[in-house]
Short mmCIF file of C-alpha atoms and ligand atoms in Angstrom, two decimals:
data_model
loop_
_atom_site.label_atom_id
_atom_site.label_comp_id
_atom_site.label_asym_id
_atom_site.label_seq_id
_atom_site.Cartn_x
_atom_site.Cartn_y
_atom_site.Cartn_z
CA UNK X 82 -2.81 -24.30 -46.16
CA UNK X 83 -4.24 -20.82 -47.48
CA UNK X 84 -2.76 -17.69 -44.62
CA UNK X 85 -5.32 -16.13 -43.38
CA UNK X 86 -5.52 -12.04 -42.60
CA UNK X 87 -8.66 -12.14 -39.86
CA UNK X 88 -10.22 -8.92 -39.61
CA UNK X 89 -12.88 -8.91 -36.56
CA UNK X 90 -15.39 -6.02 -36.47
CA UNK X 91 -16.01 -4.50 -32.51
CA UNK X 92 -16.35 -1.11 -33.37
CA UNK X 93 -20.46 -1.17 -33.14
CA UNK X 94 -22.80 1.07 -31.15
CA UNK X 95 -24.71 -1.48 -29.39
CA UNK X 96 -27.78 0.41 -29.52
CA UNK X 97 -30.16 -2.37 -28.74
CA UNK X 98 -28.06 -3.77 -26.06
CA UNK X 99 -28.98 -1.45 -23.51
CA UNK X 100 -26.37 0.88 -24.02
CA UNK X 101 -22.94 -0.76 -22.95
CA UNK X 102 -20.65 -1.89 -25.86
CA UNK X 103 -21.71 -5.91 -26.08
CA UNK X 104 -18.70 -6.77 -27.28
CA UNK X 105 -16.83 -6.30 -23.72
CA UNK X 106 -20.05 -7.89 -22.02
CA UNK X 107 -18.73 -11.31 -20.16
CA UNK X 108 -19.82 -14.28 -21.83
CA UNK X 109 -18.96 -17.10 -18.91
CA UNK X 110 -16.64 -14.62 -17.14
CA UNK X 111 -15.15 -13.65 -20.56
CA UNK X 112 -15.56 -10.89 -22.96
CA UNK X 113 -17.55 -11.01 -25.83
CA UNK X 114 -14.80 -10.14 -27.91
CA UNK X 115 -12.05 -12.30 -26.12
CA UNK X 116 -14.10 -15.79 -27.38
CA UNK X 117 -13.83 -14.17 -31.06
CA UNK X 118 -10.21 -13.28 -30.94
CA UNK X 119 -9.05 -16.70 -29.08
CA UNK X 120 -10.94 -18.96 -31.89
CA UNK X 121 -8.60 -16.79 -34.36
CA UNK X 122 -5.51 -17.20 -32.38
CA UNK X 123 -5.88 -20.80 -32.44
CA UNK X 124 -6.79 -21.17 -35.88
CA UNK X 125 -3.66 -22.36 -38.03
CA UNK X 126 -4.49 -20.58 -41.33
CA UNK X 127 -4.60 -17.17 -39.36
CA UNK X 128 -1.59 -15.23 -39.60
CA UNK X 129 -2.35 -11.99 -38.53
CA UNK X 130 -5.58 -10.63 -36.23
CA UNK X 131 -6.81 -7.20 -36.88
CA UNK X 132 -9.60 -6.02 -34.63
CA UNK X 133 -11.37 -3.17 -35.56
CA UNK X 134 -12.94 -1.39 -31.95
CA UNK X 135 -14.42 2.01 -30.79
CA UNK X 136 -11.12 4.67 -29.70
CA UNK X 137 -12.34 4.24 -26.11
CA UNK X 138 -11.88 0.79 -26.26
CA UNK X 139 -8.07 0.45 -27.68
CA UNK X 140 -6.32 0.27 -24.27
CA UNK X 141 -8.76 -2.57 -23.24
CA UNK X 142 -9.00 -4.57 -26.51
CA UNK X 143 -4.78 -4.37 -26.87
CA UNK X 144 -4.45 -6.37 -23.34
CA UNK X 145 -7.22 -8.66 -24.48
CA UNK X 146 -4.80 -9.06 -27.59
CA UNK X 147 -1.42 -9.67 -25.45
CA UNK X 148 -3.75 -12.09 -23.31
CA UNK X 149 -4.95 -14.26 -25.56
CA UNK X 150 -1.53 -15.20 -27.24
CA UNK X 151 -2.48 -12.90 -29.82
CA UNK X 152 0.82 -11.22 -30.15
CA UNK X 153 2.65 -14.40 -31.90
CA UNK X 154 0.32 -13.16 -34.89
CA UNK X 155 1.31 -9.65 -35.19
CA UNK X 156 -1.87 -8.32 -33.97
CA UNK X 157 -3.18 -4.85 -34.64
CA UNK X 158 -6.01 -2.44 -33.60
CA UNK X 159 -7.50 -0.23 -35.87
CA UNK X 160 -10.12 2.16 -35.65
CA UNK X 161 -13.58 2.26 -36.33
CA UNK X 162 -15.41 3.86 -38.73
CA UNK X 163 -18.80 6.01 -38.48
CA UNK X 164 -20.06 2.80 -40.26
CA UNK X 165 -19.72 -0.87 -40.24
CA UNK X 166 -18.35 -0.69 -44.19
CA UNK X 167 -16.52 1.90 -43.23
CA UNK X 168 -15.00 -0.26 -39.83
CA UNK X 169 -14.30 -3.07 -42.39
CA UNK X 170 -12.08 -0.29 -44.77
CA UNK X 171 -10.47 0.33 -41.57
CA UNK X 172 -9.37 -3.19 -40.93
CA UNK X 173 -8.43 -3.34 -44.61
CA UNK X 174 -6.13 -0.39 -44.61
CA UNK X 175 -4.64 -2.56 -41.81
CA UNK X 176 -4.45 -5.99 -43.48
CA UNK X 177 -0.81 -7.35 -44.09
CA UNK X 178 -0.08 -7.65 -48.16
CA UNK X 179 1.47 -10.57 -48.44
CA UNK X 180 -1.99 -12.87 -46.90
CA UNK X 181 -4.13 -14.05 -49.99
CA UNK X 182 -7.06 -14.62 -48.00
CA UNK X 183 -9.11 -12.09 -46.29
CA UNK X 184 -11.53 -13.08 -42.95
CA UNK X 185 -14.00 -10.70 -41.86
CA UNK X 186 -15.80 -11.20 -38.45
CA UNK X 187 -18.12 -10.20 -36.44
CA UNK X 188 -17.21 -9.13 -32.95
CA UNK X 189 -20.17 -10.27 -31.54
CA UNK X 190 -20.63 -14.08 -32.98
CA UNK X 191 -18.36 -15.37 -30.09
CA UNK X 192 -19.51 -19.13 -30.48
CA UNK X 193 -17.07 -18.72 -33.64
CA UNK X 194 -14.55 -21.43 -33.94
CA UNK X 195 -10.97 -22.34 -35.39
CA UNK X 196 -12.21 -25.14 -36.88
CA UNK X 197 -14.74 -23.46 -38.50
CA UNK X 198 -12.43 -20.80 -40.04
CA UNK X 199 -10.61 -23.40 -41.38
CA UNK X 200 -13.15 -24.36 -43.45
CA UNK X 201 -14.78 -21.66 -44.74
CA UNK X 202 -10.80 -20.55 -45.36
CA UNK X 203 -10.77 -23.60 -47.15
CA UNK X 204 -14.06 -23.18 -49.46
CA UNK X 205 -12.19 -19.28 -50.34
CA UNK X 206 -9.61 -21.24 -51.68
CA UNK X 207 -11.66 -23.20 -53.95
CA UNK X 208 -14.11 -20.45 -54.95
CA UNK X 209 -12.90 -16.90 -54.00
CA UNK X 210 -15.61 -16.33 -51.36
CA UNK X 211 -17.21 -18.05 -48.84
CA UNK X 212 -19.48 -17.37 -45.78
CA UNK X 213 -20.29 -18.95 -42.73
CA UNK X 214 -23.64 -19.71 -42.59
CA UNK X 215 -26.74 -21.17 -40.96
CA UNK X 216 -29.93 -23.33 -42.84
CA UNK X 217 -33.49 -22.03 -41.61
CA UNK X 218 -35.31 -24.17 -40.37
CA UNK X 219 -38.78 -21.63 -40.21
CA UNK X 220 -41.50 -21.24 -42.64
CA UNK X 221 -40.19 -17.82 -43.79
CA UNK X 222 -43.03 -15.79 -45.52
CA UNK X 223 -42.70 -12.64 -47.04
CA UNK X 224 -45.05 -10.23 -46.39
CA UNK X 225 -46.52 -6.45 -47.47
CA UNK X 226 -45.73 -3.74 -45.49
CA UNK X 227 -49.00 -3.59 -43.93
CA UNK X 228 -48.45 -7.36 -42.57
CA UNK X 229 -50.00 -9.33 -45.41
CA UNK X 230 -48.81 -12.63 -46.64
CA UNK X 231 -47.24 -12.56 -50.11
CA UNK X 232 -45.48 -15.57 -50.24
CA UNK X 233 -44.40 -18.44 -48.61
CA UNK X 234 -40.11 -19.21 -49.34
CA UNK X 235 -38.84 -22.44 -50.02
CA UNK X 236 -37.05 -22.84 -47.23
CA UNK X 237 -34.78 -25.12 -48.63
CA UNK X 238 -32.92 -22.81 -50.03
CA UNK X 239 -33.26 -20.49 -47.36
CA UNK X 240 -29.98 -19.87 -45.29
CA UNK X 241 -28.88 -17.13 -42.46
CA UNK X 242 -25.78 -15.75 -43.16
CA UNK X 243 -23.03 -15.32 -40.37
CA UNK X 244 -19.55 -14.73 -40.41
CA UNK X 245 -16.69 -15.39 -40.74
CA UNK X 246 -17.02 -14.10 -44.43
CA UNK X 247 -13.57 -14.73 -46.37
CA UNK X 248 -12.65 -13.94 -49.65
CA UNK X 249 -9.81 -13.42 -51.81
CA UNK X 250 -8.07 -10.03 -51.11
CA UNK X 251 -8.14 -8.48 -54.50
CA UNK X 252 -11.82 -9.45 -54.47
CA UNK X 253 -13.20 -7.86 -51.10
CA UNK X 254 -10.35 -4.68 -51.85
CA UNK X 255 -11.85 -3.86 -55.01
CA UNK X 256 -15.62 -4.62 -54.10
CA UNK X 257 -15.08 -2.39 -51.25
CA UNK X 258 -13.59 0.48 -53.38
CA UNK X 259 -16.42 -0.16 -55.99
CA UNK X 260 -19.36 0.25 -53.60
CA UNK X 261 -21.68 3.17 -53.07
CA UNK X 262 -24.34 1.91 -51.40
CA UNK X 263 -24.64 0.39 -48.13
CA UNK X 264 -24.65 -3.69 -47.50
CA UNK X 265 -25.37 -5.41 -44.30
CA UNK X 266 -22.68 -7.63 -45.19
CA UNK X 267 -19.53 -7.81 -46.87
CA UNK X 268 -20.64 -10.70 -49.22
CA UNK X 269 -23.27 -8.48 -50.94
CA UNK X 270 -20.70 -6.30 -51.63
CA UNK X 271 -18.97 -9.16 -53.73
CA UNK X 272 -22.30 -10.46 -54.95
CA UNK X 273 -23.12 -7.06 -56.96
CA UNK X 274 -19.44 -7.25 -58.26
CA UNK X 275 -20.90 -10.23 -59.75
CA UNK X 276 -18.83 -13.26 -57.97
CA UNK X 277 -20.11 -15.85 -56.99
CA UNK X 278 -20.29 -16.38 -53.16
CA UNK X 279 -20.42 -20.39 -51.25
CA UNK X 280 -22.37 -20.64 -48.22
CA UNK X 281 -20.57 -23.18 -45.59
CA UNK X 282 -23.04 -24.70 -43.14
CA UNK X 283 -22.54 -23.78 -39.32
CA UNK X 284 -24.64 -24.23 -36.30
CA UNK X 285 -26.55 -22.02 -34.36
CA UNK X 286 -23.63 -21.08 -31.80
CA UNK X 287 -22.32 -18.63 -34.86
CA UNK X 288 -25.70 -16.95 -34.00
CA UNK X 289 -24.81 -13.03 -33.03
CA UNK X 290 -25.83 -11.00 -30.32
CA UNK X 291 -27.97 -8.03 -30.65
CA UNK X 292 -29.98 -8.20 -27.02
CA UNK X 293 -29.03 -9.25 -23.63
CA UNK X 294 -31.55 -12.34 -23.96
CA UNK X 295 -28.90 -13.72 -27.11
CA UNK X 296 -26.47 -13.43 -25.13
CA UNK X 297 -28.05 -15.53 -22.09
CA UNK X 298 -28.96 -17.88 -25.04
CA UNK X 299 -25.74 -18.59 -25.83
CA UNK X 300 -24.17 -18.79 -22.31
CA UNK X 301 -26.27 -21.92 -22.73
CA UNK X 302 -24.81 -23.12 -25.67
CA UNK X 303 -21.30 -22.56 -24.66
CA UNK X 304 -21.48 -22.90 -21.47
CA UNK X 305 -22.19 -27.02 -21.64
CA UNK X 306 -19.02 -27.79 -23.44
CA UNK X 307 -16.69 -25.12 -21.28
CA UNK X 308 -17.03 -26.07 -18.22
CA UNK X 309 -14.57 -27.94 -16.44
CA UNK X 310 -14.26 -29.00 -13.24
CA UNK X 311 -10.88 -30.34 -11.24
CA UNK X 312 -10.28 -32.64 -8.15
CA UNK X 313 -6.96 -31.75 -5.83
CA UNK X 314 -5.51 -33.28 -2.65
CA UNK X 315 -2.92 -32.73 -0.74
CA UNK X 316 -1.10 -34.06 2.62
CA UNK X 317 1.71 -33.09 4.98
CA UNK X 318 3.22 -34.09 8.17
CA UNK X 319 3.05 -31.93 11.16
CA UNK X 320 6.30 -30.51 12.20
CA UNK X 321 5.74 -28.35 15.85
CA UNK X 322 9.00 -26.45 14.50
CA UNK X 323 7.52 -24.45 11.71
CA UNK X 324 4.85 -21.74 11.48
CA UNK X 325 1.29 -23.25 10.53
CA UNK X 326 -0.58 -21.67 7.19
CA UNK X 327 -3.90 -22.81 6.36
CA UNK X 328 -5.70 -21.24 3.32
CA UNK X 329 -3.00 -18.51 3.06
CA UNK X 330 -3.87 -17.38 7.37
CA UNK X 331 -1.39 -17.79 9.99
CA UNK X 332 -2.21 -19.88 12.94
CA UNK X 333 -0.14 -19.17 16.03
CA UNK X 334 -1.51 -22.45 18.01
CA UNK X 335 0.76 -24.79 15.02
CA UNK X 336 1.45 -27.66 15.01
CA UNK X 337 3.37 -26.67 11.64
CA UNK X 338 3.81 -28.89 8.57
CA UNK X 339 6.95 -29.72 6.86
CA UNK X 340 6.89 -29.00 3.45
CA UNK X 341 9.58 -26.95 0.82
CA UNK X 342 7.41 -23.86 0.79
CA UNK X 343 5.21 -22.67 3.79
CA UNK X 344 3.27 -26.09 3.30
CA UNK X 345 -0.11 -24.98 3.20
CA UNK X 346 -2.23 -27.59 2.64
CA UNK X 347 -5.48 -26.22 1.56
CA UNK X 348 -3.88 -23.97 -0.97
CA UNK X 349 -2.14 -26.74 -2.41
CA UNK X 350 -5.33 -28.87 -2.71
CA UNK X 351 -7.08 -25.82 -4.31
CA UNK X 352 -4.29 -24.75 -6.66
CA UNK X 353 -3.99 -28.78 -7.91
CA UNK X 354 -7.89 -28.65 -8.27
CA UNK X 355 -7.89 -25.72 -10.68
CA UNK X 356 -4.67 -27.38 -12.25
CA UNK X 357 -6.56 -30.18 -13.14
CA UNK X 358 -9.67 -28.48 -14.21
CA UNK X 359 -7.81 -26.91 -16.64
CA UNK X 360 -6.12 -30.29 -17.73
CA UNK X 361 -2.97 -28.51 -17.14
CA UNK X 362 -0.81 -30.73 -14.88
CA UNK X 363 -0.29 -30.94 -11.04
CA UNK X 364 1.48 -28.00 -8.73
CA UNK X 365 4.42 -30.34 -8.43
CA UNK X 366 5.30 -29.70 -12.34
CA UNK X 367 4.59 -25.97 -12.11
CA UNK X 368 6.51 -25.68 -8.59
CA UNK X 369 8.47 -27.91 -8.18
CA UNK X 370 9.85 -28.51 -4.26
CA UNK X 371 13.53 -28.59 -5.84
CA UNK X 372 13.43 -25.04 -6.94
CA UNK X 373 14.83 -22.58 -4.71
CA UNK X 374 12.70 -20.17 -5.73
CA UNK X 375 9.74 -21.99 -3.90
CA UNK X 376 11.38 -22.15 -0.77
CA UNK X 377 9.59 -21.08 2.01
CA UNK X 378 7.52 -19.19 -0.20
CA UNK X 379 3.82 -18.49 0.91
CA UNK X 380 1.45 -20.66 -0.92
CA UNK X 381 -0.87 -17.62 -1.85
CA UNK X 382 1.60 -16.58 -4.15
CA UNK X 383 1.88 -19.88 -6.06
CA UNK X 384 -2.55 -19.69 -6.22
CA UNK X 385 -1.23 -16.27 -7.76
CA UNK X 386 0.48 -17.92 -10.49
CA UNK X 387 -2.31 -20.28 -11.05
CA UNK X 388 -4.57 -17.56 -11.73
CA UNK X 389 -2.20 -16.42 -14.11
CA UNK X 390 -1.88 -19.75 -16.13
CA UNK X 391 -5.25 -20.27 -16.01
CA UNK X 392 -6.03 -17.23 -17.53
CA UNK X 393 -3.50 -17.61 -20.35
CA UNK X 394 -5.17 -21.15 -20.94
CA UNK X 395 -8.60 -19.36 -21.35
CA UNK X 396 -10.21 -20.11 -18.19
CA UNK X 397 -11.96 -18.20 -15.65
CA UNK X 398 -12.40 -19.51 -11.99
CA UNK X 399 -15.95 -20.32 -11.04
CA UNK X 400 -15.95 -21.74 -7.81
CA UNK X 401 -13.78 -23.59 -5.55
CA UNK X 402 -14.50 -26.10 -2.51
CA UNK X 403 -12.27 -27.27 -0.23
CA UNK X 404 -11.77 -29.35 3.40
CA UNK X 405 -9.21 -29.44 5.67
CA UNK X 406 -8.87 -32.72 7.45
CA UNK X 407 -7.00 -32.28 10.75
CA UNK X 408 -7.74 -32.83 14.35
CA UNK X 409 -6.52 -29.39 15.41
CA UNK X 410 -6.27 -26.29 15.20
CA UNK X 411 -10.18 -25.45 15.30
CA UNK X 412 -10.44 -22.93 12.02
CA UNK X 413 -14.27 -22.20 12.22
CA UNK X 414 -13.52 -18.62 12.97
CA UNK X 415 -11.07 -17.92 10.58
CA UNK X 416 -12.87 -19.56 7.52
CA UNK X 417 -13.56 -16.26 6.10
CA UNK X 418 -10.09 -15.26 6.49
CA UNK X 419 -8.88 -17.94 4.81
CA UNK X 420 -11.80 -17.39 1.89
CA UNK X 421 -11.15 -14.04 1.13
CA UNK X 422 -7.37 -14.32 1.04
CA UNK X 423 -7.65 -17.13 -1.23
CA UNK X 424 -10.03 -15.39 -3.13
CA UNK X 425 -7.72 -12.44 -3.36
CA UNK X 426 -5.06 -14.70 -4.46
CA UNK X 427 -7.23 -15.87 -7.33
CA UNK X 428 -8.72 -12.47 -8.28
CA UNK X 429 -12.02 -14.12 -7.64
CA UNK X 430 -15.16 -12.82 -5.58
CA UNK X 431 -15.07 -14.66 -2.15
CA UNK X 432 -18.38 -16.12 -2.51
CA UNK X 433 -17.24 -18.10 -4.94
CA UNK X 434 -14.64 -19.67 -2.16
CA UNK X 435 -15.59 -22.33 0.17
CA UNK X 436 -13.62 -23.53 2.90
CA UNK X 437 -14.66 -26.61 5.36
CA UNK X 438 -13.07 -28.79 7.91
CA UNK X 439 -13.12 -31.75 9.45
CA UNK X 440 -11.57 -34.01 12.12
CA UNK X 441 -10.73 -37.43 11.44
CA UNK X 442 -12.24 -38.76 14.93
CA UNK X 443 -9.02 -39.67 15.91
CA UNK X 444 -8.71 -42.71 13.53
CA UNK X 445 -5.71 -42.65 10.75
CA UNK X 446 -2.30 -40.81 10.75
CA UNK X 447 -4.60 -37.36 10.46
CA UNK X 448 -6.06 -38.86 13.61
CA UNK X 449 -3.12 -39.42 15.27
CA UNK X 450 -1.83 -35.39 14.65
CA UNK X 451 0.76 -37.17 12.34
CA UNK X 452 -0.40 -35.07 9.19
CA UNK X 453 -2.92 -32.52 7.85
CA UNK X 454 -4.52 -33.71 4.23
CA UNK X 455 -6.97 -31.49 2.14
CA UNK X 456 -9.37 -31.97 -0.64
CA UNK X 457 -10.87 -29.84 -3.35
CA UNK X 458 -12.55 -29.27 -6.19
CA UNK X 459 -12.58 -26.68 -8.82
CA UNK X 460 -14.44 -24.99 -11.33
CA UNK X 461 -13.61 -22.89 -14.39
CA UNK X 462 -15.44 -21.86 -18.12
CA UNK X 463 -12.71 -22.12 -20.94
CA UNK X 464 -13.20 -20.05 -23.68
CA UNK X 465 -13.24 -21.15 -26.80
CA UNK X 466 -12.74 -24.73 -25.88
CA UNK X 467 -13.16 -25.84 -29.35
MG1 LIG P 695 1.76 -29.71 -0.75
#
């Protein structure tokens, strides 16, 4: 397995992007950036992550680091340069010595994956230098500078090069030193040093954003194969002894449910929904009812620490539904309560909570006032799901 020194380039002035830096746009509720670094952190071969960012932009880009999982690869921020070669030198200057191989990335390909630095790691191997990179599937023509056909390419043998770009590290080090003249990419560099470079096919998610429209473009393409949704349910028996808590609000009426913590029912249902969106177990393994710690404890604080798994799984809350079936109390006018502390809970805008309720007309233990039971679903966009 060949280690890997990944070097990913934020540092640019997104000038056609409207102004703001595109690289700490949200993708599906995620950075730009974060999609790049989390394909690296999961990637075997990478051993260390160097991301190469505007000054400005260190604070933010270090917690995107720590949040990721990053840290477990001795990850580093460097600064930019007044140029992209000059941002790549940077990340250089950074790169640990004892990693053959040397990744270079582009901040704003996000639809990069693990799998496919793997194997353009695994072509630098072989031959020295390799690139990620896409066929064309245009007629390309070249033309004069006053808009006159030339020529007609074989497209064929056309290809649009991406990253990741990896190389051996003697080879990008030196071409680097060696060159004078600008490149848009590092591979040219290593071309004019005379080595041969091997294209390795990708598909168009390695496509890179330059305008807003790309990056709606490949919301699309992402956003298919990240989103996840999750089904929860919960039940407890009434108990007229204890304080009633529905959706993190306090209702005075009761009847209370018994439960180890404050037994609220419609945060359970919604924490197990995003739980299982998320593929990541049910509340009963991440809390379970014989730790003291939960005791009593109000159920908005364990939708706290869902949020917080979620996010270090990579995903982002979309939406939540959810529906109380009980006979009483009436909760119509506390719905919003109950929404926005949720919401809170989550870190999530409250229109993206939704609270219901029914009765059970009296038929069935909920019926009878025996028990409340709730139901939810949940949505959330991983990132980098492959
Ligand atoms: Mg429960």
């Amino acid at each position: 397995m060949p280690e890997v020194c990944g070097i990913i380039v934020a540092a640019g002035q997104s000038s056609r992007f409207g102004g703001r830096a595109k690289v700490l746009a949200a993708l599906l509720g995620h950075p730009v950036l974060e999609w790049s670094i989390r394909a690296h952190a999961a990637c075997e071969a990478v051993r260390q992550i160097v991301v190469v960012g505007q000054r400005e932009h260190r604070a933010e880009i270090e917690l995107m680091l720590q949040e990721c999982g990053a840290g477990g690869k001795a990850s580093v921020f460097a600064e930019g340069g007044a140029d992209r070669q000059a941002s790549v030198r940077s990340g250089l200057a950074h790169a640990r010595g004892d990693l053959d191989l040397i990744s270079i990335h582009d901040g704003a390909r996000p639809g990069v994956s693990a799998s496919l630095i793997e194997q353009v790691a695994a072509q630098a191997e072989v031959s020295g230098a390799a690139v990620a990179a896409q066929r064309v599937h245009d007629t390309v023509k070249r033309c004069t500078t006053d808009g006159v056909v030339e020529e007609t390419l074989d497209r064929s043998r056309l290809w649009r090069i991406a990253t990741p770009q990896i190389f051996r590290r003697e080879l990008i080090v030196r071409a680097h030193e060696d060159s004078s003249e600008a490149a848009t990419d590092d591979a040219a560099l290593v071309e004019r040093s005379g080595h041969r470079v091997s294209v390795v096919e990708a598909d168009e998610r390695i496509g890179k954003i330059t305008t807003a429209l790309d990056l709606r473009a490949l919301e699309g393409m992402l956003g298919g194969e990240s989103m996840r949704v999750g089904f929860g349910y919960d039940i407890h028996r009434t108990d007229p002894s204890r304080s009633l808590f529905l959706g993190g609000v306090h209702f005075p009426e009761g009847p209370g449910l018994s439960g180890h913590s404050d037994a609220d029912v419609v945060c359970h249902a919604v924490a197990d929904g995003l739980l299982g969106a998320a593929a990541l177990g049910d509340i009963g393994r991440h809390f379970p009812n014989t730790d003291p710690r939960y005791a009593g404890i109000s159920s908005l604080e364990l939708l706290r620490e869902v949020a917080a798994r979620l996010r270090e799984a990579g995903a982002r809350v979309i939406n939540v539904d959810a529906v109380l079936i009980a006979e009483r109390p009436k909760i119509a006018d506390r719905v919003d309560e109950m929404r926005a502390r949720m919401g809170q809970a989550l870190g999530v805008d409250v229109e993206r909570i939704s609270v219901k309720a029914t009765t059970a007309e009296k038929t069935g233990p909920a019926g009878r006032g025996e028990c409340m039971e709730a139901h939810a679903v949940a949505q959330i966009a991983l990132c980098s799901a492959r």
